PDB file of C-alpha atoms in Angstrom:
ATOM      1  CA  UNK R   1     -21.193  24.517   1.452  1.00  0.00           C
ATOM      2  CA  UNK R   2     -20.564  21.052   0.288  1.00  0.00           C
ATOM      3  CA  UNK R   3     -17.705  19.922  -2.289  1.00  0.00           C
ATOM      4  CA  UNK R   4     -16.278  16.237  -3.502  1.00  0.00           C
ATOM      5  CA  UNK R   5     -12.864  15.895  -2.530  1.00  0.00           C
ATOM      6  CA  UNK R   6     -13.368  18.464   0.092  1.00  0.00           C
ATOM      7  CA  UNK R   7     -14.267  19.028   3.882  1.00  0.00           C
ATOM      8  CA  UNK R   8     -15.977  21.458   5.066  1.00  0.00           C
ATOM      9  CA  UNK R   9     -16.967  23.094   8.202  1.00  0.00           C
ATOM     10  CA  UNK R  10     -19.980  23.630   9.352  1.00  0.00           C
ATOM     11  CA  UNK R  11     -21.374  22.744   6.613  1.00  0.00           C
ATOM     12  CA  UNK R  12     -23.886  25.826   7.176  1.00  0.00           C
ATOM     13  CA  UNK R  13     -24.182  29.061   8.947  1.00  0.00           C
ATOM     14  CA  UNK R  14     -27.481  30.702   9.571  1.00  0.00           C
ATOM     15  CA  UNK R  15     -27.443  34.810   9.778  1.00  0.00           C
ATOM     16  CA  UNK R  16     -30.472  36.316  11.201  1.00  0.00           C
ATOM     17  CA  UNK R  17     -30.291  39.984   8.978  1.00  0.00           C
ATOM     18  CA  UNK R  18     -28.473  41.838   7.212  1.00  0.00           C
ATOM     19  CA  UNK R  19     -28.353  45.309   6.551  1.00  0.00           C
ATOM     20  CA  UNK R  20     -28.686  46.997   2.722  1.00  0.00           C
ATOM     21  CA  UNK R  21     -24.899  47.699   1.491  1.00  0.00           C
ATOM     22  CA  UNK R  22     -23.648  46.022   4.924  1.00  0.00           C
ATOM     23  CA  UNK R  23     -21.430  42.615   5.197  1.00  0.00           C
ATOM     24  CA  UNK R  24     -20.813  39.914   7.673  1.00  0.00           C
ATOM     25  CA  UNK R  25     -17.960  37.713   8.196  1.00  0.00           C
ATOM     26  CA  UNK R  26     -19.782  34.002   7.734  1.00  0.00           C
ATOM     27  CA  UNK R  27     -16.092  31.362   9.090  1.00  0.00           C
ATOM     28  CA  UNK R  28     -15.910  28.002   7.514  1.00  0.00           C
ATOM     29  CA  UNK R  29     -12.683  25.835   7.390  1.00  0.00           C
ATOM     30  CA  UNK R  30     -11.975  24.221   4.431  1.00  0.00           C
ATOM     31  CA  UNK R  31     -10.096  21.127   4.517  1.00  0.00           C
ATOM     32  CA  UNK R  32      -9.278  19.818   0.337  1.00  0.00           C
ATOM     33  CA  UNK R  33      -7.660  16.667  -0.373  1.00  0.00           C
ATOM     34  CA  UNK R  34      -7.630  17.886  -4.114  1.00  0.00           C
ATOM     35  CA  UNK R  35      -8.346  20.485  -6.562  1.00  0.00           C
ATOM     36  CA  UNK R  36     -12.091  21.163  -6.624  1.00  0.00           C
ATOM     37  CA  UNK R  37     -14.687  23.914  -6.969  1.00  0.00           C
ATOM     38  CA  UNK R  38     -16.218  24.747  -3.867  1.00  0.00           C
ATOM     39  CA  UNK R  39     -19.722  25.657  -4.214  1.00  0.00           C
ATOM     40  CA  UNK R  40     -21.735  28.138  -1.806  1.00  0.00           C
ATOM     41  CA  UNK R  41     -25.451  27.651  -1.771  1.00  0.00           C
ATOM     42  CA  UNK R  42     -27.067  31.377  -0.390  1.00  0.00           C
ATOM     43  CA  UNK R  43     -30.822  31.280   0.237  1.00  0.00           C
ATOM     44  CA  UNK R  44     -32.206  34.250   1.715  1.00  0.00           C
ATOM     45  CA  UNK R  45     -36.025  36.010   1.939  1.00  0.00           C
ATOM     46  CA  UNK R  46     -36.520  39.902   1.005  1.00  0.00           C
ATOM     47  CA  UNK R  47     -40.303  40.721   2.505  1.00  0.00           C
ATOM     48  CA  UNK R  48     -42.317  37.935   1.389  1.00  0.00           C
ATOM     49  CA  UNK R  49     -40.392  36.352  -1.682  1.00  0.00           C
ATOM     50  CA  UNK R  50     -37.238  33.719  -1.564  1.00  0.00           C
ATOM     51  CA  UNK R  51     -34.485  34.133  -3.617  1.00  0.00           C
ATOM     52  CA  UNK R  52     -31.434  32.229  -3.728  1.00  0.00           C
ATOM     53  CA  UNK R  53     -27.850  31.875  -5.235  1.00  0.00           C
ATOM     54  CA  UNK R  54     -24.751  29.734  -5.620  1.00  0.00           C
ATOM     55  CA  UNK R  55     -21.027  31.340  -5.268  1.00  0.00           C
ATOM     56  CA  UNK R  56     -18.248  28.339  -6.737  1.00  0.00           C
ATOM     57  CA  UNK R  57     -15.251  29.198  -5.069  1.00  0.00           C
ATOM     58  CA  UNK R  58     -11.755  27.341  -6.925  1.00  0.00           C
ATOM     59  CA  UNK R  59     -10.097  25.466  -4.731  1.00  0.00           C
ATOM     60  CA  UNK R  60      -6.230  24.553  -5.509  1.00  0.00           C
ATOM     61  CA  UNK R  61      -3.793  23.260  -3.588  1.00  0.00           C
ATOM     62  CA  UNK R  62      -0.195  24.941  -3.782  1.00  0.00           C
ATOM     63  CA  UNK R  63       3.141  24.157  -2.906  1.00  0.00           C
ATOM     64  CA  UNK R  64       4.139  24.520   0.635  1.00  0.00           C
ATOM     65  CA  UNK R  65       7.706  26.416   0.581  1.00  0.00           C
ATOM     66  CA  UNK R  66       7.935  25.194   4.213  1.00  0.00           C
ATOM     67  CA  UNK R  67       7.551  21.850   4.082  1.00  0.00           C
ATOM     68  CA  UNK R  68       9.988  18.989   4.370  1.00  0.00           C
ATOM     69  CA  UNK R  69      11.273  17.586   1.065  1.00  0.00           C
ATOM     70  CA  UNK R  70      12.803  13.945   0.670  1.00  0.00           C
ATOM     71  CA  UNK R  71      15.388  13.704  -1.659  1.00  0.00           C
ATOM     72  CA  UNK R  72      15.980   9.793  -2.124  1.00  0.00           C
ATOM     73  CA  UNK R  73      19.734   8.743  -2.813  1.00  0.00           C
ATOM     74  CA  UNK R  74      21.660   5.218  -2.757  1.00  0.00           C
ATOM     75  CA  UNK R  75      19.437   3.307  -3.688  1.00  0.00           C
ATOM     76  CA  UNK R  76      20.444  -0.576  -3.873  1.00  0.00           C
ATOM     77  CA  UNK R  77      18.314  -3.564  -5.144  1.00  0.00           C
ATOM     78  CA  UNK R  78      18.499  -7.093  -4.082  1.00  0.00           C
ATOM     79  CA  UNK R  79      16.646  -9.801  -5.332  1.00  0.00           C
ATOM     80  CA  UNK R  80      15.487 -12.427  -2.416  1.00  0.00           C
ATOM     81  CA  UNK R  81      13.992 -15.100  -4.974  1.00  0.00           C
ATOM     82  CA  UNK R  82      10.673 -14.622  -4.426  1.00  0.00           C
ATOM     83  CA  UNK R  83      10.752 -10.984  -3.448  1.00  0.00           C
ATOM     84  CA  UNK R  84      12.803  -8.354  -3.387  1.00  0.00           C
ATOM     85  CA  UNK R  85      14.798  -5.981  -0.840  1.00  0.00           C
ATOM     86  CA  UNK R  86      15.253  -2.515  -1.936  1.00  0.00           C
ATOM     87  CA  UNK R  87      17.423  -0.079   0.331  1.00  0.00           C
ATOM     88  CA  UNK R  88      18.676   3.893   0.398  1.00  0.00           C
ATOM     89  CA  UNK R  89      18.932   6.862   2.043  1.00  0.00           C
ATOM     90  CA  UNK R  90      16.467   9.592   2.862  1.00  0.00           C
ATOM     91  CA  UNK R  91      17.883  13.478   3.278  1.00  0.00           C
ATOM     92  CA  UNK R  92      15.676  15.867   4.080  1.00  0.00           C
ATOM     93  CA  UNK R  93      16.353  19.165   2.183  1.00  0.00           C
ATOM     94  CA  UNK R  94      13.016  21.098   3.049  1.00  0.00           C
ATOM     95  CA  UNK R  95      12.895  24.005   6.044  1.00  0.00           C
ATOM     96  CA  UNK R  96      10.813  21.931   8.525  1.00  0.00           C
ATOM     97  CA  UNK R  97      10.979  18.343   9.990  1.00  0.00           C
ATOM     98  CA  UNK R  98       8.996  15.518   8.583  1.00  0.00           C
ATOM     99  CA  UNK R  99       7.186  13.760  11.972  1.00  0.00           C
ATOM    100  CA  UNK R 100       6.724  10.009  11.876  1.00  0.00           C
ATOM    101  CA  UNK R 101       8.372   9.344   8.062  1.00  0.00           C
ATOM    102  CA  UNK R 102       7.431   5.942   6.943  1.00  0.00           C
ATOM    103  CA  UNK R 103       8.370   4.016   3.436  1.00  0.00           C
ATOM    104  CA  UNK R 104       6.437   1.677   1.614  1.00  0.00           C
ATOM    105  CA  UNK R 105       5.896   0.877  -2.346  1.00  0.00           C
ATOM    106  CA  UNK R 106       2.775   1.562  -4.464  1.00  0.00           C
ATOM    107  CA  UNK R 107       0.842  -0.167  -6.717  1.00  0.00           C
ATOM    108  CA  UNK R 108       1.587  -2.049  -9.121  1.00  0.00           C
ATOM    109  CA  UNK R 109       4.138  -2.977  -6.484  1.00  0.00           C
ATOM    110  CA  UNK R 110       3.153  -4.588  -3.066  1.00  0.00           C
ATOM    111  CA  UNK R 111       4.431  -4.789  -0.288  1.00  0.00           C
ATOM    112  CA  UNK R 112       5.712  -8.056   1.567  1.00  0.00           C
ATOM    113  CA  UNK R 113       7.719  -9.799   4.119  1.00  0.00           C
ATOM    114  CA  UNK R 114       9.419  -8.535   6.798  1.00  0.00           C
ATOM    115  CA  UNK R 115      10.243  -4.760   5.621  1.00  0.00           C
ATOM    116  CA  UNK R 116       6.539  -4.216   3.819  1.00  0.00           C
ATOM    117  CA  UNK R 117       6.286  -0.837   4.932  1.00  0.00           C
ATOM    118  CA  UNK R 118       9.477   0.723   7.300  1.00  0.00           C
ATOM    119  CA  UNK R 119       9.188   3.206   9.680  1.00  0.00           C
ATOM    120  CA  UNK R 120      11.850   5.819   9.523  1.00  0.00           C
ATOM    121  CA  UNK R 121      10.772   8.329  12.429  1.00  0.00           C
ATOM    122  CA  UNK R 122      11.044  11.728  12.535  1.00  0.00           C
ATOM    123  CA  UNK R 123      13.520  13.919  10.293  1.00  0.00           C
ATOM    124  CA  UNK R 124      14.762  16.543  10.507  1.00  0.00           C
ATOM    125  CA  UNK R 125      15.552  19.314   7.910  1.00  0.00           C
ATOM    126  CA  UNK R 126      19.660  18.722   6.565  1.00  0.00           C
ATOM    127  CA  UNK R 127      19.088  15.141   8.448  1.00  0.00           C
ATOM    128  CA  UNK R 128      19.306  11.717   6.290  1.00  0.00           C
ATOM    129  CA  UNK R 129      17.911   8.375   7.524  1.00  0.00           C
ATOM    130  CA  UNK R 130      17.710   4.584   6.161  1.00  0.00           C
ATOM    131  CA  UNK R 131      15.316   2.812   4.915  1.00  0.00           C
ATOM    132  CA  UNK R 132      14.683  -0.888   3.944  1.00  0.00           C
ATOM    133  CA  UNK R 133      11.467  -2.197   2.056  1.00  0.00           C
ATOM    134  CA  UNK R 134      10.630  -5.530   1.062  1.00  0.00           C
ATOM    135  CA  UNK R 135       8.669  -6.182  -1.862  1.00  0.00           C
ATOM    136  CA  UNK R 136       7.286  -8.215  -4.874  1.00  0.00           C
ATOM    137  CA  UNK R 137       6.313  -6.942  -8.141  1.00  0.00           C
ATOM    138  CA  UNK R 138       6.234  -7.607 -11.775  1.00  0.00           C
ATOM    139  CA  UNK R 139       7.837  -4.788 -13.698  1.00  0.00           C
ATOM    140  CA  UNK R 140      10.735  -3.622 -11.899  1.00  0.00           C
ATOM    141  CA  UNK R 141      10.865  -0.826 -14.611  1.00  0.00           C
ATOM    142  CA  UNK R 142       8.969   1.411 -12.355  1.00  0.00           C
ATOM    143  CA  UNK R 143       8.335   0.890  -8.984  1.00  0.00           C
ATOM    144  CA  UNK R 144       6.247   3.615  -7.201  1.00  0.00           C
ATOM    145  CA  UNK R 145       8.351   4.155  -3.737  1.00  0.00           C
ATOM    146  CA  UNK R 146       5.486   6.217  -1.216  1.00  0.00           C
ATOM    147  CA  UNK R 147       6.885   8.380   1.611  1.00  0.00           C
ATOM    148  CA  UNK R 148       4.405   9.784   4.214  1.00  0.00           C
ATOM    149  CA  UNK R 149       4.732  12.097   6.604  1.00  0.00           C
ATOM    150  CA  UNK R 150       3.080  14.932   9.048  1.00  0.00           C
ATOM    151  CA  UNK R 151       4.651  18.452   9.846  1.00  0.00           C
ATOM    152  CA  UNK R 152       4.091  19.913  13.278  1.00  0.00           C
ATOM    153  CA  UNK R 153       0.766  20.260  13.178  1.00  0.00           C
ATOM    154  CA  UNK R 154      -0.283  16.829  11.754  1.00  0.00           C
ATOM    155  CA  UNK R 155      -1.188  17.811   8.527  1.00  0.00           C
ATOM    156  CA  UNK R 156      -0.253  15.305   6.095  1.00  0.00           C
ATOM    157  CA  UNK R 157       2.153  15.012   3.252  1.00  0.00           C
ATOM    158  CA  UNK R 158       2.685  12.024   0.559  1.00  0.00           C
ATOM    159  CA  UNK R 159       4.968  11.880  -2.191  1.00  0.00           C
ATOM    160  CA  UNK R 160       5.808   9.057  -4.642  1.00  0.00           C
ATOM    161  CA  UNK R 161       8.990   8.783  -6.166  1.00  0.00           C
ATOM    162  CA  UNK R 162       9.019   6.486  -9.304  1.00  0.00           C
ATOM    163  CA  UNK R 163      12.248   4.301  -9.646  1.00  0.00           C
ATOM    164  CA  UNK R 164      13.569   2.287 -12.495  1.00  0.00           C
ATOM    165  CA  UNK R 165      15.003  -0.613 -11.434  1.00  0.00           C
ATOM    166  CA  UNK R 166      15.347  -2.668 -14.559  1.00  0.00           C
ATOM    167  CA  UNK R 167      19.024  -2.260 -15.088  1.00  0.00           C
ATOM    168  CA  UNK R 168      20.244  -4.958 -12.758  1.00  0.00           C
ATOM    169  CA  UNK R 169      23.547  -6.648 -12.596  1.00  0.00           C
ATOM    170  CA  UNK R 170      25.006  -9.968 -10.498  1.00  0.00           C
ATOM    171  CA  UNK R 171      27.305  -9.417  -8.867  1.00  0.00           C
ATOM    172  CA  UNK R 172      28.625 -11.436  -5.934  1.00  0.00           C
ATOM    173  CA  UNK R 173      25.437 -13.523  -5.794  1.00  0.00           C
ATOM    174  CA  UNK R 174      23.327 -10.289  -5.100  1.00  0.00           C
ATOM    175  CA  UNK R 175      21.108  -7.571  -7.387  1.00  0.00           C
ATOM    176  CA  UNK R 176      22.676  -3.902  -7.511  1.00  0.00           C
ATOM    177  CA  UNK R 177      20.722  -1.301  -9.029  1.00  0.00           C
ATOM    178  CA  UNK R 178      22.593   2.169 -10.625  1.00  0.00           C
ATOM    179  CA  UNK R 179      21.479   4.631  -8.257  1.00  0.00           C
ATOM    180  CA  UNK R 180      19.682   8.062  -9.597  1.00  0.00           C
ATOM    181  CA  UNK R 181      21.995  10.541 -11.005  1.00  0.00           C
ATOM    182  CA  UNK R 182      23.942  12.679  -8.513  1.00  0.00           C
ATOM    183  CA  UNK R 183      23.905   9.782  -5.834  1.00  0.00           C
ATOM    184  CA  UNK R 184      26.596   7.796  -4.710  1.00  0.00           C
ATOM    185  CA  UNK R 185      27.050   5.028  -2.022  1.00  0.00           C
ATOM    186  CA  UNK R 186      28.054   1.186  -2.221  1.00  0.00           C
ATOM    187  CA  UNK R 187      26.013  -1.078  -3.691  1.00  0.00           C
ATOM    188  CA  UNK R 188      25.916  -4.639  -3.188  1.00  0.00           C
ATOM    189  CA  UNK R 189      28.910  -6.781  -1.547  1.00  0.00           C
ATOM    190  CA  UNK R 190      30.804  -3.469  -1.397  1.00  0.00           C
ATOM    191  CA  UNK R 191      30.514  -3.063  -5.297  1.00  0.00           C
ATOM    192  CA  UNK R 192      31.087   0.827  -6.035  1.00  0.00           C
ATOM    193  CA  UNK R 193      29.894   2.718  -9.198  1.00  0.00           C
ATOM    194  CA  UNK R 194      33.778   3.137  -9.614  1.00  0.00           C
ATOM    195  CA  UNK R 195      33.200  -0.515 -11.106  1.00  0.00           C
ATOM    196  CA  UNK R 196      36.215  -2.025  -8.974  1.00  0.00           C
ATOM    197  CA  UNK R 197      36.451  -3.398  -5.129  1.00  0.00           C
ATOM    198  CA  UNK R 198      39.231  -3.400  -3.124  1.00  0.00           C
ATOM    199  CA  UNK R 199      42.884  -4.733  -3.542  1.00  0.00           C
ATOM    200  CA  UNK R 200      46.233  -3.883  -4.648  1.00  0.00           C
ATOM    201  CA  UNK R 201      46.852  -1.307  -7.370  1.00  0.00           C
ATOM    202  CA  UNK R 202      48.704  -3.701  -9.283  1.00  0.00           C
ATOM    203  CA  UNK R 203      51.587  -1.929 -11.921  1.00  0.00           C
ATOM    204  CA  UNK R 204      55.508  -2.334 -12.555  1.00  0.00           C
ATOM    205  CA  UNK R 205      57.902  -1.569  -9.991  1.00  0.00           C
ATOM    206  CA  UNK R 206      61.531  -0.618 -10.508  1.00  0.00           C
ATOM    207  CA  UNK R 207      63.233  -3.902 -10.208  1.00  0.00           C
ATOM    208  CA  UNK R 208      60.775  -6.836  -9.904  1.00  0.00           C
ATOM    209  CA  UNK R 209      58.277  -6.031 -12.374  1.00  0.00           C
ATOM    210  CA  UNK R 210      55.380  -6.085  -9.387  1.00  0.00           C
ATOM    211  CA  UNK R 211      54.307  -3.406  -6.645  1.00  0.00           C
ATOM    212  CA  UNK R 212      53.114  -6.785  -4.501  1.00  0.00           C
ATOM    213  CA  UNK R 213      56.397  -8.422  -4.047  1.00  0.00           C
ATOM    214  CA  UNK R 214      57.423  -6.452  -1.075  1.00  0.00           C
ATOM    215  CA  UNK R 215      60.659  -5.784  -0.088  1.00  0.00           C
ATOM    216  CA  UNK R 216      62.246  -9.080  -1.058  1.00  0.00           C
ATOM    217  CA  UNK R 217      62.549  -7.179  -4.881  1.00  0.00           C
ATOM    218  CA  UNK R 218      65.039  -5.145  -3.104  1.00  0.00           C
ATOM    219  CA  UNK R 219      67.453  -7.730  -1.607  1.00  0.00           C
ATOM    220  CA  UNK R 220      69.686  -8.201  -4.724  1.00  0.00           C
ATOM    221  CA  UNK R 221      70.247  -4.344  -4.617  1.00  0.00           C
ATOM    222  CA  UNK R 222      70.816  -3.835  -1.164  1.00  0.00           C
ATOM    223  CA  UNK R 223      73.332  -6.924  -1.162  1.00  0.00           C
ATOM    224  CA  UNK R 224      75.269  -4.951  -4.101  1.00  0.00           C
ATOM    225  CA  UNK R 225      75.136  -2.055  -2.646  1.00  0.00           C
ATOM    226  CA  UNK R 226      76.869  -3.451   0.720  1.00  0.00           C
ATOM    227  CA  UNK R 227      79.782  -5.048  -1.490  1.00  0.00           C
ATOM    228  CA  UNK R 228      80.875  -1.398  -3.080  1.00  0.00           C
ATOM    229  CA  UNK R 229      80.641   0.225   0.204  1.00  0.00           C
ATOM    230  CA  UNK R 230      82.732  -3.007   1.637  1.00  0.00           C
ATOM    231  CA  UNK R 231      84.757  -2.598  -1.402  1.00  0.00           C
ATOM    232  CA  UNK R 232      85.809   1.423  -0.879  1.00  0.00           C
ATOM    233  CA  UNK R 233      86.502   0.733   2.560  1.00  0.00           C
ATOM    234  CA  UNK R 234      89.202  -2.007   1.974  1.00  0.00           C
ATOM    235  CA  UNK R 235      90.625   0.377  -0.889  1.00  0.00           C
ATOM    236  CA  UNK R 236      91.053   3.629   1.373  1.00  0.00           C
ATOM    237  CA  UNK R 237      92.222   0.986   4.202  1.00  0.00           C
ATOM    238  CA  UNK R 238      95.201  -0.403   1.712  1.00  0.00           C
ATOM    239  CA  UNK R 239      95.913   2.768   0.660  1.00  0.00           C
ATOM    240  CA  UNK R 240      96.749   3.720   4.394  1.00  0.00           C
ATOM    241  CA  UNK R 241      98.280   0.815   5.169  1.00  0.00           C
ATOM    242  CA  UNK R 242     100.729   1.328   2.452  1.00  0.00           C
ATOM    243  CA  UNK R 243     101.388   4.857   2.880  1.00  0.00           C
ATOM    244  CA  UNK R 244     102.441   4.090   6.617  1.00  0.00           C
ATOM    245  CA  UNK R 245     104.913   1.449   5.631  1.00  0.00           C
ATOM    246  CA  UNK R 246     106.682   3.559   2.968  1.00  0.00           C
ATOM    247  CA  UNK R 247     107.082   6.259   6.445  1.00  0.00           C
ATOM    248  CA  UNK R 248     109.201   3.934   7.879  1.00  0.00           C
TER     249      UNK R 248
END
């Protein structure tokens, strides 16, 4: 048994009889690293004459519900002049952990500097982690980000998440990318999607026309305030004063 694209083995078994309308159990493992046809080549002598006869056996590869899943999220682009950083968040939203999770980029993107290919660890299912890449490329309409892992047992996973990083704005002398829908995060310099950074909320106030004047606004009140009150008292304080010397 022999296959392109697959492993097999052995890669034959020898069975010394068999029996009219009996079977055997004949083990290979089959290892694919694609869809293929697996062919079976049976050779076998009845008396004196040689006959033989091919089995193809369709191999495909299906999902595996229990593997990990990367969901990529925050995503933020800066450009480095020659090269570019890329950054953003991992989650892991699969049932089992991903073992030894590293990041790189794929072609027609490459690689470069210090960050060519980062090394996130293990993750575990409902667990996020960072990543950073470094890179250079020509069409930042579609870079191919790569993320490979191995489950428990070593076998291994890759998946390649396209991005489009064309739409890029300056903003405080660095590159922010909009991140994929449904994600959120900061982006460069503390830039938000929210398209506004910090600072005061700005708006009338009751009496000095600004929220950012402080209390000082308030002073001409408060002053008139303490002349009425002032005011009353000296009024009830006459009004006593006279009422006692009409007593006498």
């Amino acid at each position: 048994a022999s296959g392109t694209g697959i492993e097999v083995s052995p890669s034959q078994k020898y069975v010394t009889s068999l029996d009219a309308q009996s079977s055997v159990d004949v083990p290979f493992t089959v290892t694919p690293s694609q869809n293929a046809n697996l062919p079976f080549h049976i050779s076998y002598q009845s008396g004196d004459v040689d006959h033989s006869t091919d089995v193809v056996l369709p191999i495909i590869i299906g999902n595996d519900k229990t593997a990990a899943v990367p969901i990529v999220n925050n995503v933020v682009l800066t450009s480095k002049g020659s090269y570019y950083d890329i950054t953003g968040d991992i989650t892991n939203t699969g049932i089992t952990d991903a073992k030894g999770l590293t990041v790189t980029v794929g072609s027609p993107a490459e690689g470069t500097g210090t960050y060519a290919e980062y090394a996130i660890g293990s993750l575990s299912s409902d667990d996020a982690g960072s990543f950073e890449v470094t890179f250079t490329t020509s069409d930042l309409s579609s870079v191919p980000l790569v993320m490979l892992w191995k489950d428990a047992v070593g076998n291994d996973y890759r998946v390649t998440k396209t991005l489009n990083l064309g739409s890029v704005s300056e903003y405080g002398g660095n590159s922010s990318v909009s991140r994929p829908s449904g994600s959120s995060g900061v982006g460069a310099s503390g830039y938000t999607g929210a398209g506004r950074t910090g600072g005061g909320m700005g708006g009338a106030s009751l009496f000095s026309g600004s929220r950012n004047s402080g209390i000082s606004s308030f002073y001409p009140v408060i002053a008139a305030a303490i002349l009425v009150v002032v005011g009353i008292v000296l009024y009830i304080k006459r009004k006593w004063v006279i009422a006692k010397f009409r007593k006498q």
